[in-house]
PDB file of N, CA and C in Angstrom:
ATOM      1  N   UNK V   1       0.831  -1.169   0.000  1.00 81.00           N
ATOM      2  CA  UNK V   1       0.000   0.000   0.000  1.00 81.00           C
ATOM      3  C   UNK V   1       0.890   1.252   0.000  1.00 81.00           C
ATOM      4  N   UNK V   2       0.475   2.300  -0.494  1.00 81.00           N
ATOM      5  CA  UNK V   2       1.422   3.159  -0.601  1.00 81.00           C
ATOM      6  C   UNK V   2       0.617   5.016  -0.488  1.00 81.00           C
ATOM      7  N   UNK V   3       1.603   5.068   0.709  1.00 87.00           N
ATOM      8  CA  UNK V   3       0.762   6.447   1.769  1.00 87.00           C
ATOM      9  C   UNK V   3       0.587   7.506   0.931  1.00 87.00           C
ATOM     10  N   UNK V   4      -0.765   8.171   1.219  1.00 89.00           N
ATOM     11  CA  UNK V   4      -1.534   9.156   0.500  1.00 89.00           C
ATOM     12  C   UNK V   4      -0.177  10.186  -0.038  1.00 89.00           C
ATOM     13  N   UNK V   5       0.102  11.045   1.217  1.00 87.00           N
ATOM     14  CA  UNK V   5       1.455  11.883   0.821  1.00 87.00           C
ATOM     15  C   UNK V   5       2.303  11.906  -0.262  1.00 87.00           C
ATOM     16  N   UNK V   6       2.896  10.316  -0.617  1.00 89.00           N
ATOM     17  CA  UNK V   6       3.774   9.826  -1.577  1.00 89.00           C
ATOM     18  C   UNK V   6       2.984   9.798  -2.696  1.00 89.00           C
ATOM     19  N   UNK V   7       1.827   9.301  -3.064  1.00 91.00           N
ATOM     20  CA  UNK V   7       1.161   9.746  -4.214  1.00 91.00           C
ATOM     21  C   UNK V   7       0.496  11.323  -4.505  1.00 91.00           C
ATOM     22  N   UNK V   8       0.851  11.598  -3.491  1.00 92.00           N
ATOM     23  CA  UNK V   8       0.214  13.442  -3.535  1.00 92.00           C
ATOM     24  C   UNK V   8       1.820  13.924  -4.411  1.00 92.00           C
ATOM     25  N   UNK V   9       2.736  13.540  -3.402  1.00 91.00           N
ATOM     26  CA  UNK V   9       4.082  13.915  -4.123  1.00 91.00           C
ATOM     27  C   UNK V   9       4.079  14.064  -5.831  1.00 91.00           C
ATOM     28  N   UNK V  10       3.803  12.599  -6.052  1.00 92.00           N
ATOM     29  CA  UNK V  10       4.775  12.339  -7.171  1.00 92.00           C
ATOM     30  C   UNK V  10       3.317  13.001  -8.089  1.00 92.00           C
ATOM     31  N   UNK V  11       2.350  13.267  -7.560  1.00 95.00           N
ATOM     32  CA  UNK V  11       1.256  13.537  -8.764  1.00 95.00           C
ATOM     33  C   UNK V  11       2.113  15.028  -9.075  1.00 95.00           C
ATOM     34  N   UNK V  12       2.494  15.689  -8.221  1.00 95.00           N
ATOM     35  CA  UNK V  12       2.903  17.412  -7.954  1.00 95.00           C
ATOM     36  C   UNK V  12       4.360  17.387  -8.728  1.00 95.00           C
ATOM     37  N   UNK V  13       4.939  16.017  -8.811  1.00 95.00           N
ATOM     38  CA  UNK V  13       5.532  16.366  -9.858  1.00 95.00           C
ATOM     39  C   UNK V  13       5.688  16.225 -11.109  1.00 95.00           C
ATOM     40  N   UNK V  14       4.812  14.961 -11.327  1.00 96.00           N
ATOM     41  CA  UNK V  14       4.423  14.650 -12.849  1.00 96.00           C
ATOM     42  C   UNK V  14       3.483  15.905 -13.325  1.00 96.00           C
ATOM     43  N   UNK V  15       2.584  16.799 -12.591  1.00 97.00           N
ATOM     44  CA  UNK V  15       1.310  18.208 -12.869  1.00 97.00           C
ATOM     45  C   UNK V  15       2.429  19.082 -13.524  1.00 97.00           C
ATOM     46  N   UNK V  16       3.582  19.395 -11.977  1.00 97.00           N
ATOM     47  CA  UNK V  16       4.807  20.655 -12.661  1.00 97.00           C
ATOM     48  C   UNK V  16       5.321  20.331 -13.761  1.00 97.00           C
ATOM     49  N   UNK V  17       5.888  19.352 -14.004  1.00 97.00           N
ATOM     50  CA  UNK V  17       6.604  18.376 -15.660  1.00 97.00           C
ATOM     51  C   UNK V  17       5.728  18.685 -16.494  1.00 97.00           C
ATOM     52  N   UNK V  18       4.673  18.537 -16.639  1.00 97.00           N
ATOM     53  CA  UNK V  18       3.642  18.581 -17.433  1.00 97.00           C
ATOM     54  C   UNK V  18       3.436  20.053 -17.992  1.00 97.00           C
ATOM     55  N   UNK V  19       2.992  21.003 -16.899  1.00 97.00           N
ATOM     56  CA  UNK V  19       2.943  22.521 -16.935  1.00 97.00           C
ATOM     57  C   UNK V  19       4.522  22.934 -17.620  1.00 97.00           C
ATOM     58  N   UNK V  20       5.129  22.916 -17.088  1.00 97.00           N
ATOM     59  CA  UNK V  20       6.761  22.943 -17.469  1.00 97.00           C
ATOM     60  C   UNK V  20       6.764  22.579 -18.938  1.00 97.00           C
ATOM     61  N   UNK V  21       6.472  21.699 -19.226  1.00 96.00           N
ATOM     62  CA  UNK V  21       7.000  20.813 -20.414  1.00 96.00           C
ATOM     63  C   UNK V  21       5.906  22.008 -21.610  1.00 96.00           C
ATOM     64  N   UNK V  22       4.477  21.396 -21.232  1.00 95.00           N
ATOM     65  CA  UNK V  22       4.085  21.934 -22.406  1.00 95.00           C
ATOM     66  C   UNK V  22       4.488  23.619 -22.976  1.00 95.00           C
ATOM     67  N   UNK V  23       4.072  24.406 -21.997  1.00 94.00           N
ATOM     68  CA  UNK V  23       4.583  25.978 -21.718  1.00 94.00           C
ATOM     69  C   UNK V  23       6.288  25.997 -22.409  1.00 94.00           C
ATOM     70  N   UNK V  24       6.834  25.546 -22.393  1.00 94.00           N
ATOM     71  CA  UNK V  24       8.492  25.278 -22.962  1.00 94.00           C
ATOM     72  C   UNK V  24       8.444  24.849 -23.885  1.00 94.00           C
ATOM     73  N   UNK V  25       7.700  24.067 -24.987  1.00 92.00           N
ATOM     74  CA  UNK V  25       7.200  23.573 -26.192  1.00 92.00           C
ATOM     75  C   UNK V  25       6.633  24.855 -26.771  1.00 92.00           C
ATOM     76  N   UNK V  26       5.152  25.321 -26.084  1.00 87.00           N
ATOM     77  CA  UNK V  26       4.609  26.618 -26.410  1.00 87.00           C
ATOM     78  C   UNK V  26       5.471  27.385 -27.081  1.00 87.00           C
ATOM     79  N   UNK V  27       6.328  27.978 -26.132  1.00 87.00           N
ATOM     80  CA  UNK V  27       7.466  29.456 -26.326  1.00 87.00           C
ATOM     81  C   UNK V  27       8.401  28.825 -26.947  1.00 87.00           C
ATOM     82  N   UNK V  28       8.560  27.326 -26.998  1.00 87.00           N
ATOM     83  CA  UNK V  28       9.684  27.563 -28.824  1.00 87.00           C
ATOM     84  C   UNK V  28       9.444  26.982 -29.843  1.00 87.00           C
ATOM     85  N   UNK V  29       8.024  26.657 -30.260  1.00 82.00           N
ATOM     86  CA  UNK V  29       7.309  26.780 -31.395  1.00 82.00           C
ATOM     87  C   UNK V  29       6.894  28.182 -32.017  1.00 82.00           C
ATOM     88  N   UNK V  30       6.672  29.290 -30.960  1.00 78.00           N
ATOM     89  CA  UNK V  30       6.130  30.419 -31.347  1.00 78.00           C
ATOM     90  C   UNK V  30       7.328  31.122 -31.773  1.00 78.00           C
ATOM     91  N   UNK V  31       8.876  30.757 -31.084  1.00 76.00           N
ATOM     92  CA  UNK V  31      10.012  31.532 -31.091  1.00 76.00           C
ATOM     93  C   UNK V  31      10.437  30.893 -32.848  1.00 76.00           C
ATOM     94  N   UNK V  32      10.214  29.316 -33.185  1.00 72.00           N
ATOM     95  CA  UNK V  32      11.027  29.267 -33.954  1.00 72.00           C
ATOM     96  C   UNK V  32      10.273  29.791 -35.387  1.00 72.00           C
ATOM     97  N   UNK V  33       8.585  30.042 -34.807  1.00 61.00           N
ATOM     98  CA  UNK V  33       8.163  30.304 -36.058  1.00 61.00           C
ATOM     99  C   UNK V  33       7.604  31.280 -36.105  1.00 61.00           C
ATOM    100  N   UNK V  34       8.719  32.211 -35.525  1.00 62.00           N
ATOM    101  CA  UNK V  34       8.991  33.923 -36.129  1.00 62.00           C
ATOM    102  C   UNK V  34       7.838  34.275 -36.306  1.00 62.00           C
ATOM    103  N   UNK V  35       7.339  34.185 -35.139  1.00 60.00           N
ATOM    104  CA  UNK V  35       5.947  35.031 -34.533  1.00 60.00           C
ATOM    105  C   UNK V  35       5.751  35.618 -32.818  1.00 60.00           C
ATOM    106  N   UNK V  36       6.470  35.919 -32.418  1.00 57.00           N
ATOM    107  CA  UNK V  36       7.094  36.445 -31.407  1.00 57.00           C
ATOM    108  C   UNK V  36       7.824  37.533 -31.908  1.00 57.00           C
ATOM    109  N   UNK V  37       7.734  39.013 -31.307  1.00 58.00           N
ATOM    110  CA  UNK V  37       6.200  38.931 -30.220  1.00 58.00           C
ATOM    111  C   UNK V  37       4.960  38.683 -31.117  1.00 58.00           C
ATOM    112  N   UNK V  38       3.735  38.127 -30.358  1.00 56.00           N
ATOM    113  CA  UNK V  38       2.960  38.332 -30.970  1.00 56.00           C
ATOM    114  C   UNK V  38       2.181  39.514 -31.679  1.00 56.00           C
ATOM    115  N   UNK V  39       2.234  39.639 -32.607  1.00 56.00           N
ATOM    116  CA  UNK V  39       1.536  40.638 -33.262  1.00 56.00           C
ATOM    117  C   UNK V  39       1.194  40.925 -34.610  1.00 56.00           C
ATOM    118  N   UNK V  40       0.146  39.583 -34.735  1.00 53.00           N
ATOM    119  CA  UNK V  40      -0.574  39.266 -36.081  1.00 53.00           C
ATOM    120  C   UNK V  40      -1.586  39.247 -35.359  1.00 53.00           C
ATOM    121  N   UNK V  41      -2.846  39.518 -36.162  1.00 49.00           N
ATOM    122  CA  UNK V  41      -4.075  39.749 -35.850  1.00 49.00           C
ATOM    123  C   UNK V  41      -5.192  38.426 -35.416  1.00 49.00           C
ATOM    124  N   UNK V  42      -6.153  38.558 -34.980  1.00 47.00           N
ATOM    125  CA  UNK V  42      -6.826  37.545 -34.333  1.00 47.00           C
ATOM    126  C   UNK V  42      -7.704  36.907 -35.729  1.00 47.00           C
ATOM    127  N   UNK V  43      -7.988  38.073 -36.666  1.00 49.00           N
ATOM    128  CA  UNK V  43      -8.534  37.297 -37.717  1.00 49.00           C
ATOM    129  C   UNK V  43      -8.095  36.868 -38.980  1.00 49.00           C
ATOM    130  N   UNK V  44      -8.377  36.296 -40.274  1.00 51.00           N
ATOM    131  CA  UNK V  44      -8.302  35.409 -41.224  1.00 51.00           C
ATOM    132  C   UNK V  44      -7.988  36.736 -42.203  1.00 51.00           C
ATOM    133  N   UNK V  45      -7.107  36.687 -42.799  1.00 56.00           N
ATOM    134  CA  UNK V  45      -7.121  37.235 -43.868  1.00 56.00           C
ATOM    135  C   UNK V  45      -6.121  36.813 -45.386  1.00 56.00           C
ATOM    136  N   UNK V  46      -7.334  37.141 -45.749  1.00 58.00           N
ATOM    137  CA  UNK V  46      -6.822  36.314 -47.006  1.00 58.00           C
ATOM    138  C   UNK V  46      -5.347  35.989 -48.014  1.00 58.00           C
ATOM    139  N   UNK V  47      -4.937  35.400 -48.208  1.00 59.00           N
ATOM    140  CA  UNK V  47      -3.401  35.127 -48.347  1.00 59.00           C
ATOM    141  C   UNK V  47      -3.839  35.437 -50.122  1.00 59.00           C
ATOM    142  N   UNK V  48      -2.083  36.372 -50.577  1.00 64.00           N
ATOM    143  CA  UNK V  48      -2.153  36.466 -51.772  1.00 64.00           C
ATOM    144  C   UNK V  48      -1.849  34.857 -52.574  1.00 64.00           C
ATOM    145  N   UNK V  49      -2.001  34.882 -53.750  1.00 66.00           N
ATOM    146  CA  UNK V  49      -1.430  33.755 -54.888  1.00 66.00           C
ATOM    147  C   UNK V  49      -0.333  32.795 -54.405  1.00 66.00           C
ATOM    148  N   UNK V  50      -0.452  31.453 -53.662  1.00 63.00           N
ATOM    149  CA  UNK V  50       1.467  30.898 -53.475  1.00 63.00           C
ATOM    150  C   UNK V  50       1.493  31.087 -52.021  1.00 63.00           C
ATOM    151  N   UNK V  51       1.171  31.838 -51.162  1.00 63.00           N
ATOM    152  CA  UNK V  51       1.264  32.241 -49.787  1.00 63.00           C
ATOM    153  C   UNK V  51       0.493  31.437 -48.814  1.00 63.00           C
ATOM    154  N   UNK V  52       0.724  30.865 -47.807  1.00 60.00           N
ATOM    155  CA  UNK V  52      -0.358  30.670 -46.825  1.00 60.00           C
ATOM    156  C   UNK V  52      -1.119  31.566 -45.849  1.00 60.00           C
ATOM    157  N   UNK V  53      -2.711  31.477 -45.742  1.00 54.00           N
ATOM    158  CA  UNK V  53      -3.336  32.031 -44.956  1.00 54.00           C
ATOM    159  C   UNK V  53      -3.380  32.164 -43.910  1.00 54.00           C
ATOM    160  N   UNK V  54      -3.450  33.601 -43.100  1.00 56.00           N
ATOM    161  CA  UNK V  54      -2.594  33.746 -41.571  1.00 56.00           C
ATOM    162  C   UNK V  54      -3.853  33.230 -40.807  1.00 56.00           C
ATOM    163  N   UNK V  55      -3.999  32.333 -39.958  1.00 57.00           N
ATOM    164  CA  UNK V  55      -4.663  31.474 -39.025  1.00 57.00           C
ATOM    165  C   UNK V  55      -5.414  32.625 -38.335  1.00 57.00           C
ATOM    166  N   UNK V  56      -6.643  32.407 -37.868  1.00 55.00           N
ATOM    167  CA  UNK V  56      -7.637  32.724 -37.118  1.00 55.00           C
ATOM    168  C   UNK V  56      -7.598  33.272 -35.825  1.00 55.00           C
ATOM    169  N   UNK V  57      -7.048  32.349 -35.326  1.00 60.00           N
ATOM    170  CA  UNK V  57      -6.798  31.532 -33.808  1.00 60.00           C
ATOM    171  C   UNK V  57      -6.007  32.861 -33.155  1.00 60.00           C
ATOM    172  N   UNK V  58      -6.078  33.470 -32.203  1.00 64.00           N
ATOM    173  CA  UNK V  58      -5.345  34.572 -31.392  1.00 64.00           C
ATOM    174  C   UNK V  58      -3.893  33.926 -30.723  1.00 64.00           C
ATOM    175  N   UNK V  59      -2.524  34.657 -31.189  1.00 66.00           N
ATOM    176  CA  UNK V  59      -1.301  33.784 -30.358  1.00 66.00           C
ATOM    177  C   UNK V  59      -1.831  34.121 -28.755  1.00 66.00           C
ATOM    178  N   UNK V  60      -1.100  32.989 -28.205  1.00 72.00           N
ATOM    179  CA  UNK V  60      -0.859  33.445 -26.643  1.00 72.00           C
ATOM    180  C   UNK V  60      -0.021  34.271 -26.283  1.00 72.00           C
ATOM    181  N   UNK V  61      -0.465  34.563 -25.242  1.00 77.00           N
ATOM    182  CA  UNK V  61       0.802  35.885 -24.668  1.00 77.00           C
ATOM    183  C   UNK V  61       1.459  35.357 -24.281  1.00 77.00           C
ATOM    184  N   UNK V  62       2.896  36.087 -24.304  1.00 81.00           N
ATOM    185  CA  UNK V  62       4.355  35.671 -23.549  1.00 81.00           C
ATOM    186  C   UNK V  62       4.187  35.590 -21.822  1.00 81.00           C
ATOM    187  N   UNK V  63       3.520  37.016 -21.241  1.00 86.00           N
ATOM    188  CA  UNK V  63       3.636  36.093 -20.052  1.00 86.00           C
ATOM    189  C   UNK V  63       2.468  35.026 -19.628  1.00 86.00           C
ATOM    190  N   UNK V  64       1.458  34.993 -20.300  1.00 90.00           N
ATOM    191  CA  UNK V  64       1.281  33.807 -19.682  1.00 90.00           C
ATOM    192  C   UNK V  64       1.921  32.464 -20.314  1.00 90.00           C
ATOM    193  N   UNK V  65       2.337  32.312 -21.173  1.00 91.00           N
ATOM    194  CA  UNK V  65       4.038  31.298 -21.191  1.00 91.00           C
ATOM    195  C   UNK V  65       4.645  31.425 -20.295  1.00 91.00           C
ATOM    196  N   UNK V  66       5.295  32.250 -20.280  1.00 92.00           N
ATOM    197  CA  UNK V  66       6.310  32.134 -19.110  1.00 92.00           C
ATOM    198  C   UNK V  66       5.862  31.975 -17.485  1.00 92.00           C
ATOM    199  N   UNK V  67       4.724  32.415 -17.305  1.00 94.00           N
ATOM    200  CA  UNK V  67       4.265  32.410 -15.915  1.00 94.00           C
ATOM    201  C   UNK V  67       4.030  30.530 -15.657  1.00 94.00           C
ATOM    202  N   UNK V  68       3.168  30.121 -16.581  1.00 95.00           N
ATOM    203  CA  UNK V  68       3.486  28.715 -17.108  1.00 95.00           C
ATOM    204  C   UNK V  68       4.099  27.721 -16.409  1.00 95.00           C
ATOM    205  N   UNK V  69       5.717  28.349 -17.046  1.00 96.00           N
ATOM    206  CA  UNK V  69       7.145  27.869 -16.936  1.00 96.00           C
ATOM    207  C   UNK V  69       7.382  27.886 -15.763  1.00 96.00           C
ATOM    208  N   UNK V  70       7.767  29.258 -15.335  1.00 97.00           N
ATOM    209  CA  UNK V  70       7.946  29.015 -13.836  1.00 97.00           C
ATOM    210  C   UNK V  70       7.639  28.349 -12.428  1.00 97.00           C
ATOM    211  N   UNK V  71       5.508  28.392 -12.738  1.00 97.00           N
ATOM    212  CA  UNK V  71       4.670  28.168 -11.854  1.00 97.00           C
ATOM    213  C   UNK V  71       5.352  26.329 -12.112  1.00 97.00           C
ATOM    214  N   UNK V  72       5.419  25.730 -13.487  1.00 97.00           N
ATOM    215  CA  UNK V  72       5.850  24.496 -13.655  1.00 97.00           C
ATOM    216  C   UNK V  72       6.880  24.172 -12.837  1.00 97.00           C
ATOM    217  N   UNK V  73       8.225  25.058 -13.445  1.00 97.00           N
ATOM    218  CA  UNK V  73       9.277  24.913 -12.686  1.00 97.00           C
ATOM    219  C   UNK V  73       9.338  25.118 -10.790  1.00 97.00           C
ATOM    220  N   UNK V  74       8.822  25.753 -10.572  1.00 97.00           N
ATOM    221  CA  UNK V  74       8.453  25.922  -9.208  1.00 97.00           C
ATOM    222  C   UNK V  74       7.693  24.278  -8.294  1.00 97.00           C
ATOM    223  N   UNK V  75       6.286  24.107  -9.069  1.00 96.00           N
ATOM    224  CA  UNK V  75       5.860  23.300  -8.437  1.00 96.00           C
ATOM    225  C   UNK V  75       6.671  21.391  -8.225  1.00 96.00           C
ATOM    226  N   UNK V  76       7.341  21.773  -9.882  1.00 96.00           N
ATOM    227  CA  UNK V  76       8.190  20.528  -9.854  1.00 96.00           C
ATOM    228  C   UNK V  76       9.550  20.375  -8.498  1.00 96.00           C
ATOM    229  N   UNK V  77      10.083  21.633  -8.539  1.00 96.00           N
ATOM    230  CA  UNK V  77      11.345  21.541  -6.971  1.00 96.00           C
ATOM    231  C   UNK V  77      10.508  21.424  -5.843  1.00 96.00           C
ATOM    232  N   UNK V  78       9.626  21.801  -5.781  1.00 95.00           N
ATOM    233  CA  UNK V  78       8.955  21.771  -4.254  1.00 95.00           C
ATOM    234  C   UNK V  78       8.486  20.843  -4.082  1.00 95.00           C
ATOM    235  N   UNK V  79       7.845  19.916  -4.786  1.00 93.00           N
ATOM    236  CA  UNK V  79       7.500  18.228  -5.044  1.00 93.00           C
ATOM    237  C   UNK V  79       8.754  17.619  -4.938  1.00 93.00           C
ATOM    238  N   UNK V  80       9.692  17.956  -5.644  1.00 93.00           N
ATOM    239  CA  UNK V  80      11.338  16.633  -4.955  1.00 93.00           C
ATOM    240  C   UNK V  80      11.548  17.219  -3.866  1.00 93.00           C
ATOM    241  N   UNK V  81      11.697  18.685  -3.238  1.00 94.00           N
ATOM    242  CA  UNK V  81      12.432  18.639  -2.115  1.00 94.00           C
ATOM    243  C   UNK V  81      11.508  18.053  -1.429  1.00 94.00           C
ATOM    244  N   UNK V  82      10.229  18.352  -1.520  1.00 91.00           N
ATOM    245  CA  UNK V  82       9.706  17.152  -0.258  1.00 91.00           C
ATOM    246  C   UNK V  82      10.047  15.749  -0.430  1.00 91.00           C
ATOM    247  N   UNK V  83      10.101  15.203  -1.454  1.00 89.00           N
ATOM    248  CA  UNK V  83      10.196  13.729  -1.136  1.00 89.00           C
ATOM    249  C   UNK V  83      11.822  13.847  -0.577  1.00 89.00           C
ATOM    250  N   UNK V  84      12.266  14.359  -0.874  1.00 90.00           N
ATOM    251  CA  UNK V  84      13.970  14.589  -0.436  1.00 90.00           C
ATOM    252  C   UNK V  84      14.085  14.516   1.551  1.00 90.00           C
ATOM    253  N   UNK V  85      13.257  15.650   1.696  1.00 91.00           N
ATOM    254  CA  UNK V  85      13.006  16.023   2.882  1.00 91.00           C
ATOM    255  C   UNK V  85      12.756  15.112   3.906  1.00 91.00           C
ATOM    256  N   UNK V  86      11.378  14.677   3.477  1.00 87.00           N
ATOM    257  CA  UNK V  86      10.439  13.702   4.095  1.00 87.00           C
ATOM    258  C   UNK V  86      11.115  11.871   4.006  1.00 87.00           C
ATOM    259  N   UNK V  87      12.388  11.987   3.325  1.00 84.00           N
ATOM    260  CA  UNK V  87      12.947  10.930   3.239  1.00 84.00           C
ATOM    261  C   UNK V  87      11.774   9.570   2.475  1.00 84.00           C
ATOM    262  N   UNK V  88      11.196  10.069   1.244  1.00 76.00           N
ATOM    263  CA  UNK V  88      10.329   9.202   0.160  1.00 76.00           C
ATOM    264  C   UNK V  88      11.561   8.360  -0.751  1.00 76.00           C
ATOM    265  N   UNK V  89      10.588   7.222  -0.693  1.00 68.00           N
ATOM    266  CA  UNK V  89      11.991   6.622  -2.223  1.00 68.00           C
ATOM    267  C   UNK V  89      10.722   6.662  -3.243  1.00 68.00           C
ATOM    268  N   UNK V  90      11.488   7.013  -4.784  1.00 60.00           N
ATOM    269  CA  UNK V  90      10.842   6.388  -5.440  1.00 60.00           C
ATOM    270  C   UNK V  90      11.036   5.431  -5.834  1.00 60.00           C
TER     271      UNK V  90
END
């Protein structure tokens, strides 16, 4: 059987990994495809002859990426130092 705590742990750090991970994917898909900062428009407009049409869809903002990241990065150390702390194995 295995104590509530230790599965509270490791959920807090697979959630931060997760938050972390995707948010860090986010900001360098947007970085590599030279759309940062954001500032193309929220709507459709029509692409000339040969060109592709600029997407609909509104970019996300940078800080909430980055807030993301951190809140990820944050919740992931505070999930190992406890198991660190609290002397958990995985």
């Amino acid at each position: 059987m295995v104590p509530v705590p230790v599965i509270l742990c490791e959920f807090l750090v697979a959630f931060g990994l997760a938050l972390f991970g995707a948010n860090a994917v986010a900001f360098a898909k947007l970085r590599r495809a030279g759309n940062w900062p954001p500032d193309r428009p929220a709507t459709v407009t029509p692409a000339p002859r040969g060109r592709k049409a600029v997407s609909d869809t509104p970019l996300p903002s940078r800080t909430r990426i980055l807030a993301g990241i951190v809140v990820g990065l944050l919740v992931t150390l505070w999930a190992i130092a406890t198991f660190v702390s609290e002397g958990y194995s995985l």
